[in-house]
Coordinates of C-alpha atoms and ligand atoms in Angstrom, one line a residue:
X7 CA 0.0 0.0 0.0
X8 CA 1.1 3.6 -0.5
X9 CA 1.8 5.4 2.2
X10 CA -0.6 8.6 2.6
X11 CA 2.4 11.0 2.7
X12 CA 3.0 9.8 -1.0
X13 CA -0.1 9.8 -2.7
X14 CA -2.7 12.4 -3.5
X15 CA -5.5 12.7 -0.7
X16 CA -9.1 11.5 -1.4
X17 CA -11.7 12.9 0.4
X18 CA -15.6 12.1 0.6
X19 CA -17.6 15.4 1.8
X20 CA -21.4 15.0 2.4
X21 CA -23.9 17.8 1.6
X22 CA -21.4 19.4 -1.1
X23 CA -24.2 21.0 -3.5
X24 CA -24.3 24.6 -1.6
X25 CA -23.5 26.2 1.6
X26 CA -20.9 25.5 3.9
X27 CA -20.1 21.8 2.3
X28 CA -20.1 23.5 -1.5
X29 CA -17.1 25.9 0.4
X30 CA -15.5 22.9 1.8
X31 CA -15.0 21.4 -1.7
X32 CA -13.5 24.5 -2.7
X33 CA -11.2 24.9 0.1
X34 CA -10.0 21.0 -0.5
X35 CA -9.4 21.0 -4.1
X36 CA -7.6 24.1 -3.7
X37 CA -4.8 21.9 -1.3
X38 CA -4.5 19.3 -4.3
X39 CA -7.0 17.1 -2.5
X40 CA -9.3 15.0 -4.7
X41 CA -13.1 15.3 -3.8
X42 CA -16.1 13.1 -4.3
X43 CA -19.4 14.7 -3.5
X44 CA -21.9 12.3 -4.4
X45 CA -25.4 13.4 -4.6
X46 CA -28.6 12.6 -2.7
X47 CA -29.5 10.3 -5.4
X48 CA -26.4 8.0 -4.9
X49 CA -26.1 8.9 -1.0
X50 CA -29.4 9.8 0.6
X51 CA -28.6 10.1 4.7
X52 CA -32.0 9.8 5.3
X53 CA -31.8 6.8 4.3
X54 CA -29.7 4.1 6.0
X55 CA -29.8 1.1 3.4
X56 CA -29.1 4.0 0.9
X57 CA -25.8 4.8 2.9
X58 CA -24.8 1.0 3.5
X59 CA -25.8 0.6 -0.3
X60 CA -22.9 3.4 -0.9
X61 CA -20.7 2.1 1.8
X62 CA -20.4 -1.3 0.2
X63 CA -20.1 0.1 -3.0
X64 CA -17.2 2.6 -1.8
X65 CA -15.6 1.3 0.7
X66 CA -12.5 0.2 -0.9
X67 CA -11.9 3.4 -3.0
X68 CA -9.3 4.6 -0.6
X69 CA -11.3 7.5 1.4
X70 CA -8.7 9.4 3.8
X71 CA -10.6 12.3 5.1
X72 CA -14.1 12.0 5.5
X73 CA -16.2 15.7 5.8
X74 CA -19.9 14.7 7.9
X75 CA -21.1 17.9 6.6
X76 CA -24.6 17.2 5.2
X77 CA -27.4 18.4 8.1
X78 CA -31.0 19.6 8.4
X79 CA -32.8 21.7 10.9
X80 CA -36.7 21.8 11.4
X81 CA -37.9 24.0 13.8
X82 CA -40.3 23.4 16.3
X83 CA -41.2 24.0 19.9
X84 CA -41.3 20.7 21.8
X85 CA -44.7 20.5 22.2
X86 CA -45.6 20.2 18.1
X87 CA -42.3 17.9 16.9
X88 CA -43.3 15.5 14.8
X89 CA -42.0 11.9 15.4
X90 CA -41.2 11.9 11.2
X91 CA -39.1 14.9 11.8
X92 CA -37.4 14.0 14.9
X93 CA -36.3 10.5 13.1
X94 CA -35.1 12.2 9.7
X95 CA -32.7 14.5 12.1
X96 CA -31.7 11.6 14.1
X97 CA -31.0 9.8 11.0
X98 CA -29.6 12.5 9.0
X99 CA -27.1 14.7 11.2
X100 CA -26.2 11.6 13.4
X101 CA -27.1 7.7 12.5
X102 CA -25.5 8.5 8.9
X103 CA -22.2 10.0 10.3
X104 CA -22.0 7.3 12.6
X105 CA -22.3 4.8 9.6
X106 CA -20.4 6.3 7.3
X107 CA -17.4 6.3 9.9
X108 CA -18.0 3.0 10.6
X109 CA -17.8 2.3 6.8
X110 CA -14.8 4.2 5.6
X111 CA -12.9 4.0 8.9
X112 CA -11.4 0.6 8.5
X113 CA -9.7 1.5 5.2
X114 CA -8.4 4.5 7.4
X115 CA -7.1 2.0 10.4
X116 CA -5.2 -0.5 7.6
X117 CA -2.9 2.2 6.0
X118 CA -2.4 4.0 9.7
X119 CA -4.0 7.3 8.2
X120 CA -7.1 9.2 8.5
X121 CA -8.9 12.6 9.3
X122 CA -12.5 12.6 10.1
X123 CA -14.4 16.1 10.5
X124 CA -18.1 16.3 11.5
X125 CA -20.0 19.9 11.1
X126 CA -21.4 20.0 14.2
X127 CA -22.7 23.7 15.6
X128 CA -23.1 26.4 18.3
X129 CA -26.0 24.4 19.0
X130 CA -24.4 21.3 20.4
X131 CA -23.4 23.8 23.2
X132 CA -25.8 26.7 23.3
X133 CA -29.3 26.7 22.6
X134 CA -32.2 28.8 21.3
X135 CA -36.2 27.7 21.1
X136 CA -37.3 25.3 18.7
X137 CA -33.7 23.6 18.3
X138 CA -34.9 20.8 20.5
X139 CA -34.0 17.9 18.0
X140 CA -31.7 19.8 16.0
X141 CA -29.1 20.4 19.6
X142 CA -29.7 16.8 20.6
X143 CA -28.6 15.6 17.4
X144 CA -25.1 18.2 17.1
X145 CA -24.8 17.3 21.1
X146 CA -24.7 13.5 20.1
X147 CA -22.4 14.3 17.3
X148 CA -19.9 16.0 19.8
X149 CA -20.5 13.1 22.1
X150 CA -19.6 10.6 18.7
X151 CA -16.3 12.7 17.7
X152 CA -15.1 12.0 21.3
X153 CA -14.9 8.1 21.6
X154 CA -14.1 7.7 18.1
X155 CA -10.9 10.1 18.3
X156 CA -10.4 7.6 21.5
X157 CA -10.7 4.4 19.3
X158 CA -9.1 5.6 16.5
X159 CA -6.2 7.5 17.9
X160 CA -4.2 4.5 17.7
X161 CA -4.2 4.1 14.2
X162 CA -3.2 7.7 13.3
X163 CA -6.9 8.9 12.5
X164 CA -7.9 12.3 14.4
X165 CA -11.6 13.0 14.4
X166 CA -12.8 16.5 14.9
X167 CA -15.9 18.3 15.3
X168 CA -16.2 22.1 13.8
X169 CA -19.3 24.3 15.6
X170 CA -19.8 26.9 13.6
X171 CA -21.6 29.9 14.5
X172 CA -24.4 32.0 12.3
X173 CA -22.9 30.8 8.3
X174 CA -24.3 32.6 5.5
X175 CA -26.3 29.8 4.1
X176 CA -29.8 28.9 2.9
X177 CA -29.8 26.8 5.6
X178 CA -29.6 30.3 8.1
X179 CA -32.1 32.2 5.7
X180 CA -34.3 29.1 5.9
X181 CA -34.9 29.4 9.9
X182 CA -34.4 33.2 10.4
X183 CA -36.1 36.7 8.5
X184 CA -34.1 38.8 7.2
X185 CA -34.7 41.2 10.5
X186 CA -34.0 37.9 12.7
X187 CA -30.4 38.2 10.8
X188 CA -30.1 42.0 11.0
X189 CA -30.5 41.3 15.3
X190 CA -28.2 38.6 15.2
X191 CA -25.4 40.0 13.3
X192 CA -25.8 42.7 16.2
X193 CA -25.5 40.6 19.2
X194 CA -22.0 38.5 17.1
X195 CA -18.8 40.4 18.5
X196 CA -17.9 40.5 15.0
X197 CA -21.4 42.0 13.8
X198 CA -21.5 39.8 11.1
X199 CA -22.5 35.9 10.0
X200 CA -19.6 33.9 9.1
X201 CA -19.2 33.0 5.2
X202 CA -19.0 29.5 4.2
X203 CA -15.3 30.0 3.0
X204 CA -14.2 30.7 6.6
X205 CA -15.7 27.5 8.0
X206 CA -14.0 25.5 5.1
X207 CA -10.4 27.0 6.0
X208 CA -11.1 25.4 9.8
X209 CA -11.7 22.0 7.8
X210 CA -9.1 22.4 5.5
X211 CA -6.3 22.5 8.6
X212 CA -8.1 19.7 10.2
X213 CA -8.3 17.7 7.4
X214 CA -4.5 18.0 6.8
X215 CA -1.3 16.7 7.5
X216 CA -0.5 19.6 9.4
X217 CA -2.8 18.7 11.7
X218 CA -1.1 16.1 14.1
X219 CA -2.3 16.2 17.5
X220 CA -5.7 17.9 17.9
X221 CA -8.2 14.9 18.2
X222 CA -11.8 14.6 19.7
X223 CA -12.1 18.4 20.3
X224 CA -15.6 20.6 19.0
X225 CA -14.4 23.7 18.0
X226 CA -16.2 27.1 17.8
X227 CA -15.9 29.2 15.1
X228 CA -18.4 31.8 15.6
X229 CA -17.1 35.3 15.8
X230 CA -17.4 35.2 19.3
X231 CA -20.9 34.4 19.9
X232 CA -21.0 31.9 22.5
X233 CA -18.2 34.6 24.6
X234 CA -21.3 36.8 25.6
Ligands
NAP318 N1 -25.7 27.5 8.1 C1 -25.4 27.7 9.4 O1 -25.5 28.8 9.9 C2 -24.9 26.5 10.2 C3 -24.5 26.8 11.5 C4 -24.0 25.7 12.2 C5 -23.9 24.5 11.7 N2 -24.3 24.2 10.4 C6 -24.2 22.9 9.9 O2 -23.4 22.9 8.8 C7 -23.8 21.9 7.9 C8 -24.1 22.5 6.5 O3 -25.0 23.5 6.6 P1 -25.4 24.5 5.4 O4 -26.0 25.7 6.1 O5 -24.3 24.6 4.4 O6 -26.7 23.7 4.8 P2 -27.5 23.8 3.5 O7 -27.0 25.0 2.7 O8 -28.9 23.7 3.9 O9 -27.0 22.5 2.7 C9 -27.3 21.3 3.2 C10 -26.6 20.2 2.4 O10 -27.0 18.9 3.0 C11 -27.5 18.1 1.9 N3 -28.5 17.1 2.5 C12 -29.6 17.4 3.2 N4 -30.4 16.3 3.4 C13 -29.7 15.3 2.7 C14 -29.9 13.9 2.5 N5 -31.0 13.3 3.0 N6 -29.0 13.2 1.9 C15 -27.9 13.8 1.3 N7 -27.7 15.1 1.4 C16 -28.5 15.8 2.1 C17 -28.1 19.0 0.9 O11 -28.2 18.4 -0.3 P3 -29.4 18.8 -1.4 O12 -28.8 19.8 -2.3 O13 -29.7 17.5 -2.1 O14 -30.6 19.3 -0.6 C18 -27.1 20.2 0.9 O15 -26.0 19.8 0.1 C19 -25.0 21.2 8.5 O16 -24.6 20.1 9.2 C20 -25.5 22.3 9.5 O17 -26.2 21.7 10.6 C21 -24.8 25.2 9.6

C-alpha cells in the first residue's frame, strides 16, 4: 500500500451542492485534495440502506478524510415535533455520520491514516427555542467525535468536530427573517455571519497533514458568539 504522505488525498464530503459543504469542496481542491461529492440520489442520509448501499459500494476506493457535513434543521417548539421529523434529524445529522465512519474507517485504520471532520454547531453547546432535535442531534455528534478520536487515535486517525456559529447559508435564511439576521449579526462580537469559505479553511487544517495532534475536540468558530 502507499503510504498517505506519498499519494494524492481523497476525500468524501457530504452535503457538497451549496453552503458550507459546497465551500469545503472548494477549500479542498484548492490543497490538491481530490473530492467526491456524491449526490442525494447515490447517497441519501435519510436513508440508512441508501448509505450501506454506498458504503459497500465505496468502501475500498481509498477515502482518507471523510467531511460529515450534510445536516438539516426543522424547527419546532417541543410541544408540536413530529415523530417523522425527529427521526429524519436523528438519521440525517447523526445515524448516517456514525455509519459512514463506521464504513470508511477501516480502510483508514489499515494504512495507519485518516482525518475525520463532522459539522457539528453552536447548538451542540448553546441553545435557542425550537432547536430541540436539532441540539440533541449536534450534542450526540460531539458526544460521537469523542470516543471515536479515543478508538481511532491508535491508528493515526484524528476526528474533529467544527461548531460553527451564524454561516451565511440557505440553511440560516431558511430558519431566520431577514430582520431575525439583522439582530443577530448585532449581538455576534464580530457583527456579522460567518461565510461558508471561513468554516472551510477550519476544515481544511483539520483535514490536513498539518494537523497532528488535535483529536476529539468541537471547536467554535463563531465570531465570538458563544463569549457573551
Ligand atoms: N448555516 C449555518 O449557519 C450553520 C451553522 C452551524 C452548523 N451548520 C451545519 O453545517 C452543515 C451544512 O449546513 P449548510 O448551512 O451549508 O446547509 P445547506 O445550505 O442547507 O445545505 C445542506 C446540504 O445537505 C444536503 N442534504 C440534506 N439532506 C440530505 C440527505 N437526506 N441526503 C444527502 N444530502 C442531504 C443538501 O443536499 P441537497 O442539495 O440534495 O438538498 C445540501 O447539500 C449542517 O450540518 C448544518 O447543521 C450550519
Amino acid at each position: 500500500m502507499i503510504s498517505p504522505t506519498e499519494k494524492k488525498l481523497k476525500a468524501l464530503i457530504t452535503g457538497a451542492s451549496r453552503g458550507i459543504g459546497a465551500a469545503i469542496v472548494i477549500e479542498l481542491e484548492s490543497q490538491g485534495i481530490e473530492v467526491i461529492t456524491p449526490s442525494r440520489n447515490i447517497l441519501d442520509l435519510g436513508d440508512p440502506i441508501s448509505v450501506e448501499n454506498y458504503i459497500t459500494k465505496e468502501k475500498s476506493s481509498g477515502i482518507d478524510i471523510l467531511v460529515n457535513n450534510a445536516g438539516i434543521n426543522f424547527l419546532n417548539d417541543i410541544t408540536d415535533i413530529n415523530d417523522r421529523d425527529w427521526q429524519s434529524m436523528i438519521q440525517i445529522n447523526l445515524t448516517s455520520v456514525m455509519q459512514l465512519i463506521r464504513g470508511f474507517s477501516p480502510y483508514m485504520k489499515q494504512q495507519n491514516w485518516g482525518r475525520i471532520i463532522n459539522i457539528s454547531s453552536i447548538f451542540s453547546i448553546v441553545t435557542k427555542e425550537s432547536r430541540g432535535a436539532y441540539s440533541a442531534t449536534k450534542a450526540g455528534l460531539n458526544g460521537l467525535t469523542r470516543t471515536v478520536a479515543v478508538e481511532l487515535a491508535p491508528y493515526g486517525i484524528l476526528v474533529n468536530a467544527v461548531c460553527p456559529g451564524y454561516v451565511q447559508t440557505d440553511l440560516t435564511v431558511a430558519n431566520n427573517s431577514p430582520e431575525q439576521i439583522l439582530q443577530i449579526s448585532s449581538h455576534i462580537p464580530i457583527k456579522r455571519l460567518a461565510q461558508p469559505a471561513e468554516i472551510a479553511k477550519l476544515v481544511s487544517f483539520l483535514s490536513s497533514k498539518e494537523n497532528s495532534y488535535m483529536t476529539g475536540q468541537s471547536l467554535l468558530i463563531d465570531g465570538g458568539f458563544t463569549c457573551l
